[in-house]
Amino acid sequence: MAVNTGRRNVRERLATFGFFIFMGTGTSAWFSRLPSVKEILGLQPSSLALMTILGGCGALVGMVVSGVLTNRLGVRRAMLLGASTWCLGMLVASVAIWRLSLPGVVLGLLFNSAGISLWGTVNTVEAGAVERNAEHSVMARFHASYSLGMFLALGLGSLISHLGIPVEVHLAVNALVTLGLMACCLLICPADPQGDDTGPVGDSGAECAGDDRSPMRKQMAAWGDSLVLMLALINVALEASEGAVNDWSSIGLVDSFSAPESMANLAPTVFAAAMIVSRMLGPWVIERLGNTVSLYLTLVVSALGILVYSLSPVLVVSLVGTCIWGIGAALGVPIVTTLATRDPSMAAQRASVISTAYYGVSWIIPPAIGFLADHTGVRPALLPLALVLVLVTLLVRPVSRKG
């Protein structure tokens, strides 16, 4: 019995690593070709921002239903629904780029963002459950696998761009292959994943009692939890920072240094590589420094990286800035995820608040950079993010007390 349980846990952990890797490869392909999309559609930074705003509205649907769907459908079916919705959106966007249809791209991004919102919530719930049942911290390494997928997608995107393969072909093939690989991971994952367990925690006082509230009532309760809301604000700042790298760092190098797309993609690629290394070392760092000190460091070092990237007059130093940025950003989201999913009875709802709060705001913050970039240039427009990261350090101490 112990051998079978051990094999089951290994399968589930491998499947969870796969969920994160393929979410990274799938979603980052779009970011690797954004300069080409901008050029093909003839968009200014503000127009690209508006396209992102409209397309991101699909995440508002996820904000309302992702926690409920995860509870009702279970990890496997909710994961498949999220990935399939994302894939459909990417296929629609690919056809629209081929037809030079901006409304079609927006429609595709609506499905895309709705699917990512659900997909991200399920990933968070499952990773939190696997970590609760592990003997040591593994959350940072799950997120390292996402960064690895991002790194691979950005590197492949640079190569494909250099070879002159059309954007729409690249994105469509990437979407179908990613969905196929996700289906393989679901076959590896046991039929009853740990993320489906919503039983009592065992050491959390009142949370040990059974919770017979409906999924929707639990979802509303999660939105009224002050700890979860503070974690969500920290997560918004961290993920908006990470999203800005994907959306704007390569365009910033093209804008400032006239770098070709294949070279400009080095910025998010270096960022992803730095995150991989930092997240692989993350459990060691967190166990020695604790969540509070680690969270302070991740916010401050991220802000420093943004300053170096944005203010450097030299391309190479800007790339060094993205490396510092990636080192700093690496551990923040895993720490927030761990704190949010400690109670299995509320994990799906809290994960929904944490992940979809960002998706709900992502159609404001990174696009706002685009509007500002029309007046300042792309790299200087990223500077306010450094201030946001410094400001949310004020929430770390209250979170550590409540958590």
PDB file of N, CA, C and O in Angstrom, residues 30 54-56 58 85-96 101-115:
ATOM      1  N   TRP A  30       2.868  33.789 -27.167  1.00  0.00           N
ATOM      2  CA  TRP A  30       2.231  35.048 -27.570  1.00  0.00           C
ATOM      3  C   TRP A  30       3.144  36.230 -27.287  1.00  0.00           C
ATOM      4  O   TRP A  30       3.329  37.106 -28.123  1.00  0.00           O
ATOM      5  N   LEU A  54      -9.142  45.257 -23.809  1.00  0.00           N
ATOM      6  CA  LEU A  54     -10.388  44.638 -24.252  1.00  0.00           C
ATOM      7  C   LEU A  54     -10.298  43.115 -24.184  1.00  0.00           C
ATOM      8  O   LEU A  54     -11.226  42.439 -23.725  1.00  0.00           O
ATOM      9  N   GLY A  55      -9.163  42.574 -24.644  1.00  0.00           N
ATOM     10  CA  GLY A  55      -9.001  41.124 -24.638  1.00  0.00           C
ATOM     11  C   GLY A  55      -8.945  40.551 -23.240  1.00  0.00           C
ATOM     12  O   GLY A  55      -9.383  39.418 -22.996  1.00  0.00           O
ATOM     13  N   GLY A  56      -8.429  41.318 -22.288  1.00  0.00           N
ATOM     14  CA  GLY A  56      -8.304  40.839 -20.917  1.00  0.00           C
ATOM     15  C   GLY A  56      -9.608  40.794 -20.152  1.00  0.00           C
ATOM     16  O   GLY A  56      -9.657  40.252 -19.033  1.00  0.00           O
ATOM     17  N   GLY A  58     -12.017  38.964 -20.570  1.00  0.00           N
ATOM     18  CA  GLY A  58     -12.442  37.585 -20.343  1.00  0.00           C
ATOM     19  C   GLY A  58     -12.060  37.093 -18.964  1.00  0.00           C
ATOM     20  O   GLY A  58     -12.716  36.207 -18.402  1.00  0.00           O
ATOM     21  N   THR A  85     -10.221  26.276 -23.431  1.00  0.00           N
ATOM     22  CA  THR A  85     -10.718  27.632 -23.697  1.00  0.00           C
ATOM     23  C   THR A  85      -9.578  28.539 -24.131  1.00  0.00           C
ATOM     24  O   THR A  85      -9.718  29.340 -25.062  1.00  0.00           O
ATOM     25  N   TRP A  86      -8.434  28.415 -23.453  1.00  0.00           N
ATOM     26  CA  TRP A  86      -7.253  29.183 -23.850  1.00  0.00           C
ATOM     27  C   TRP A  86      -6.840  28.836 -25.272  1.00  0.00           C
ATOM     28  O   TRP A  86      -6.548  29.724 -26.092  1.00  0.00           O
ATOM     29  N   CYS A  87      -6.806  27.548 -25.605  1.00  0.00           N
ATOM     30  CA  CYS A  87      -6.402  27.098 -26.938  1.00  0.00           C
ATOM     31  C   CYS A  87      -7.347  27.651 -28.008  1.00  0.00           C
ATOM     32  O   CYS A  87      -6.899  28.143 -29.051  1.00  0.00           O
ATOM     33  N   LEU A  88      -8.653  27.590 -27.754  1.00  0.00           N
ATOM     34  CA  LEU A  88      -9.627  28.127 -28.693  1.00  0.00           C
ATOM     35  C   LEU A  88      -9.361  29.609 -28.945  1.00  0.00           C
ATOM     36  O   LEU A  88      -9.367  30.075 -30.096  1.00  0.00           O
ATOM     37  N   GLY A  89      -9.107  30.354 -27.874  1.00  0.00           N
ATOM     38  CA  GLY A  89      -8.835  31.775 -28.032  1.00  0.00           C
ATOM     39  C   GLY A  89      -7.596  32.036 -28.862  1.00  0.00           C
ATOM     40  O   GLY A  89      -7.574  32.944 -29.710  1.00  0.00           O
ATOM     41  N   MET A  90      -6.540  31.247 -28.667  1.00  0.00           N
ATOM     42  CA  MET A  90      -5.316  31.445 -29.427  1.00  0.00           C
ATOM     43  C   MET A  90      -5.514  31.105 -30.905  1.00  0.00           C
ATOM     44  O   MET A  90      -4.957  31.769 -31.789  1.00  0.00           O
ATOM     45  N   LEU A  91      -6.313  30.083 -31.180  1.00  0.00           N
ATOM     46  CA  LEU A  91      -6.605  29.742 -32.583  1.00  0.00           C
ATOM     47  C   LEU A  91      -7.395  30.864 -33.255  1.00  0.00           C
ATOM     48  O   LEU A  91      -7.125  31.226 -34.408  1.00  0.00           O
ATOM     49  N   VAL A  92      -8.373  31.421 -32.549  1.00  0.00           N
ATOM     50  CA  VAL A  92      -9.148  32.537 -33.102  1.00  0.00           C
ATOM     51  C   VAL A  92      -8.237  33.735 -33.357  1.00  0.00           C
ATOM     52  O   VAL A  92      -8.301  34.376 -34.414  1.00  0.00           O
ATOM     53  N   ALA A  93      -7.355  34.043 -32.414  1.00  0.00           N
ATOM     54  CA  ALA A  93      -6.436  35.167 -32.581  1.00  0.00           C
ATOM     55  C   ALA A  93      -5.487  34.933 -33.743  1.00  0.00           C
ATOM     56  O   ALA A  93      -5.155  35.870 -34.497  1.00  0.00           O
ATOM     57  N   SER A  94      -5.034  33.690 -33.925  1.00  0.00           N
ATOM     58  CA  SER A  94      -4.121  33.378 -35.023  1.00  0.00           C
ATOM     59  C   SER A  94      -4.782  33.615 -36.376  1.00  0.00           C
ATOM     60  O   SER A  94      -4.182  34.219 -37.284  1.00  0.00           O
ATOM     61  N   VAL A  95      -6.017  33.149 -36.520  1.00  0.00           N
ATOM     62  CA  VAL A  95      -6.756  33.379 -37.781  1.00  0.00           C
ATOM     63  C   VAL A  95      -6.976  34.872 -37.996  1.00  0.00           C
ATOM     64  O   VAL A  95      -6.847  35.387 -39.116  1.00  0.00           O
ATOM     65  N   ALA A  96      -7.283  35.592 -36.914  1.00  0.00           N
ATOM     66  CA  ALA A  96      -7.531  37.031 -37.026  1.00  0.00           C
ATOM     67  C   ALA A  96      -6.269  37.786 -37.443  1.00  0.00           C
ATOM     68  O   ALA A  96      -6.335  38.744 -38.232  1.00  0.00           O
ATOM     69  N   SER A 101      -7.398  41.263 -38.804  1.00  0.00           N
ATOM     70  CA  SER A 101      -8.634  41.695 -38.142  1.00  0.00           C
ATOM     71  C   SER A 101      -8.356  41.966 -36.666  1.00  0.00           C
ATOM     72  O   SER A 101      -8.217  41.030 -35.869  1.00  0.00           O
ATOM     73  N   LEU A 102      -8.281  43.237 -36.296  1.00  0.00           N
ATOM     74  CA  LEU A 102      -8.071  43.589 -34.894  1.00  0.00           C
ATOM     75  C   LEU A 102      -9.237  43.133 -34.013  1.00  0.00           C
ATOM     76  O   LEU A 102      -9.010  42.589 -32.920  1.00  0.00           O
ATOM     77  N   PRO A 103     -10.518  43.314 -34.422  1.00  0.00           N
ATOM     78  CA  PRO A 103     -11.623  42.795 -33.591  1.00  0.00           C
ATOM     79  C   PRO A 103     -11.533  41.283 -33.383  1.00  0.00           C
ATOM     80  O   PRO A 103     -11.864  40.779 -32.308  1.00  0.00           O
ATOM     81  N   GLY A 104     -11.079  40.569 -34.403  1.00  0.00           N
ATOM     82  CA  GLY A 104     -10.930  39.123 -34.264  1.00  0.00           C
ATOM     83  C   GLY A 104      -9.865  38.756 -33.242  1.00  0.00           C
ATOM     84  O   GLY A 104     -10.026  37.803 -32.474  1.00  0.00           O
ATOM     85  N   VAL A 105      -8.772  39.519 -33.223  1.00  0.00           N
ATOM     86  CA  VAL A 105      -7.717  39.275 -32.227  1.00  0.00           C
ATOM     87  C   VAL A 105      -8.266  39.516 -30.833  1.00  0.00           C
ATOM     88  O   VAL A 105      -8.016  38.737 -29.902  1.00  0.00           O
ATOM     89  N   VAL A 106      -9.030  40.587 -30.666  1.00  0.00           N
ATOM     90  CA  VAL A 106      -9.621  40.884 -29.363  1.00  0.00           C
ATOM     91  C   VAL A 106     -10.547  39.759 -28.917  1.00  0.00           C
ATOM     92  O   VAL A 106     -10.532  39.336 -27.757  1.00  0.00           O
ATOM     93  N   LEU A 107     -11.356  39.238 -29.859  1.00  0.00           N
ATOM     94  CA  LEU A 107     -12.254  38.126 -29.528  1.00  0.00           C
ATOM     95  C   LEU A 107     -11.448  36.916 -29.058  1.00  0.00           C
ATOM     96  O   LEU A 107     -11.796  36.270 -28.058  1.00  0.00           O
ATOM     97  N   GLY A 108     -10.374  36.615 -29.776  1.00  0.00           N
ATOM     98  CA  GLY A 108      -9.528  35.502 -29.370  1.00  0.00           C
ATOM     99  C   GLY A 108      -8.937  35.708 -27.996  1.00  0.00           C
ATOM    100  O   GLY A 108      -8.885  34.784 -27.182  1.00  0.00           O
ATOM    101  N   LEU A 109      -8.500  36.941 -27.708  1.00  0.00           N
ATOM    102  CA  LEU A 109      -7.907  37.224 -26.401  1.00  0.00           C
ATOM    103  C   LEU A 109      -8.938  37.146 -25.280  1.00  0.00           C
ATOM    104  O   LEU A 109      -8.585  36.859 -24.127  1.00  0.00           O
ATOM    105  N   LEU A 110     -10.206  37.395 -25.585  1.00  0.00           N
ATOM    106  CA  LEU A 110     -11.258  37.231 -24.578  1.00  0.00           C
ATOM    107  C   LEU A 110     -11.342  35.780 -24.109  1.00  0.00           C
ATOM    108  O   LEU A 110     -11.373  35.500 -22.907  1.00  0.00           O
ATOM    109  N   PHE A 111     -11.397  34.842 -25.077  1.00  0.00           N
ATOM    110  CA  PHE A 111     -11.395  33.425 -24.712  1.00  0.00           C
ATOM    111  C   PHE A 111     -10.082  33.059 -24.027  1.00  0.00           C
ATOM    112  O   PHE A 111     -10.056  32.286 -23.058  1.00  0.00           O
ATOM    113  N   ASN A 112      -8.994  33.602 -24.557  1.00  0.00           N
ATOM    114  CA  ASN A 112      -7.666  33.321 -24.030  1.00  0.00           C
ATOM    115  C   ASN A 112      -7.559  33.675 -22.549  1.00  0.00           C
ATOM    116  O   ASN A 112      -7.138  32.865 -21.721  1.00  0.00           O
ATOM    117  N   SER A 113      -7.968  34.896 -22.201  1.00  0.00           N
ATOM    118  CA  SER A 113      -7.829  35.353 -20.817  1.00  0.00           C
ATOM    119  C   SER A 113      -8.785  34.626 -19.883  1.00  0.00           C
ATOM    120  O   SER A 113      -8.441  34.352 -18.724  1.00  0.00           O
ATOM    121  N   ALA A 114      -9.986  34.287 -20.371  1.00  0.00           N
ATOM    122  CA  ALA A 114     -10.915  33.510 -19.541  1.00  0.00           C
ATOM    123  C   ALA A 114     -10.340  32.129 -19.243  1.00  0.00           C
ATOM    124  O   ALA A 114     -10.411  31.639 -18.110  1.00  0.00           O
ATOM    125  N   GLY A 115      -9.757  31.500 -20.263  1.00  0.00           N
ATOM    126  CA  GLY A 115      -9.173  30.175 -20.075  1.00  0.00           C
ATOM    127  C   GLY A 115      -7.983  30.200 -19.140  1.00  0.00           C
ATOM    128  O   GLY A 115      -7.838  29.332 -18.270  1.00  0.00           O
TER     129      GLY A 115
END
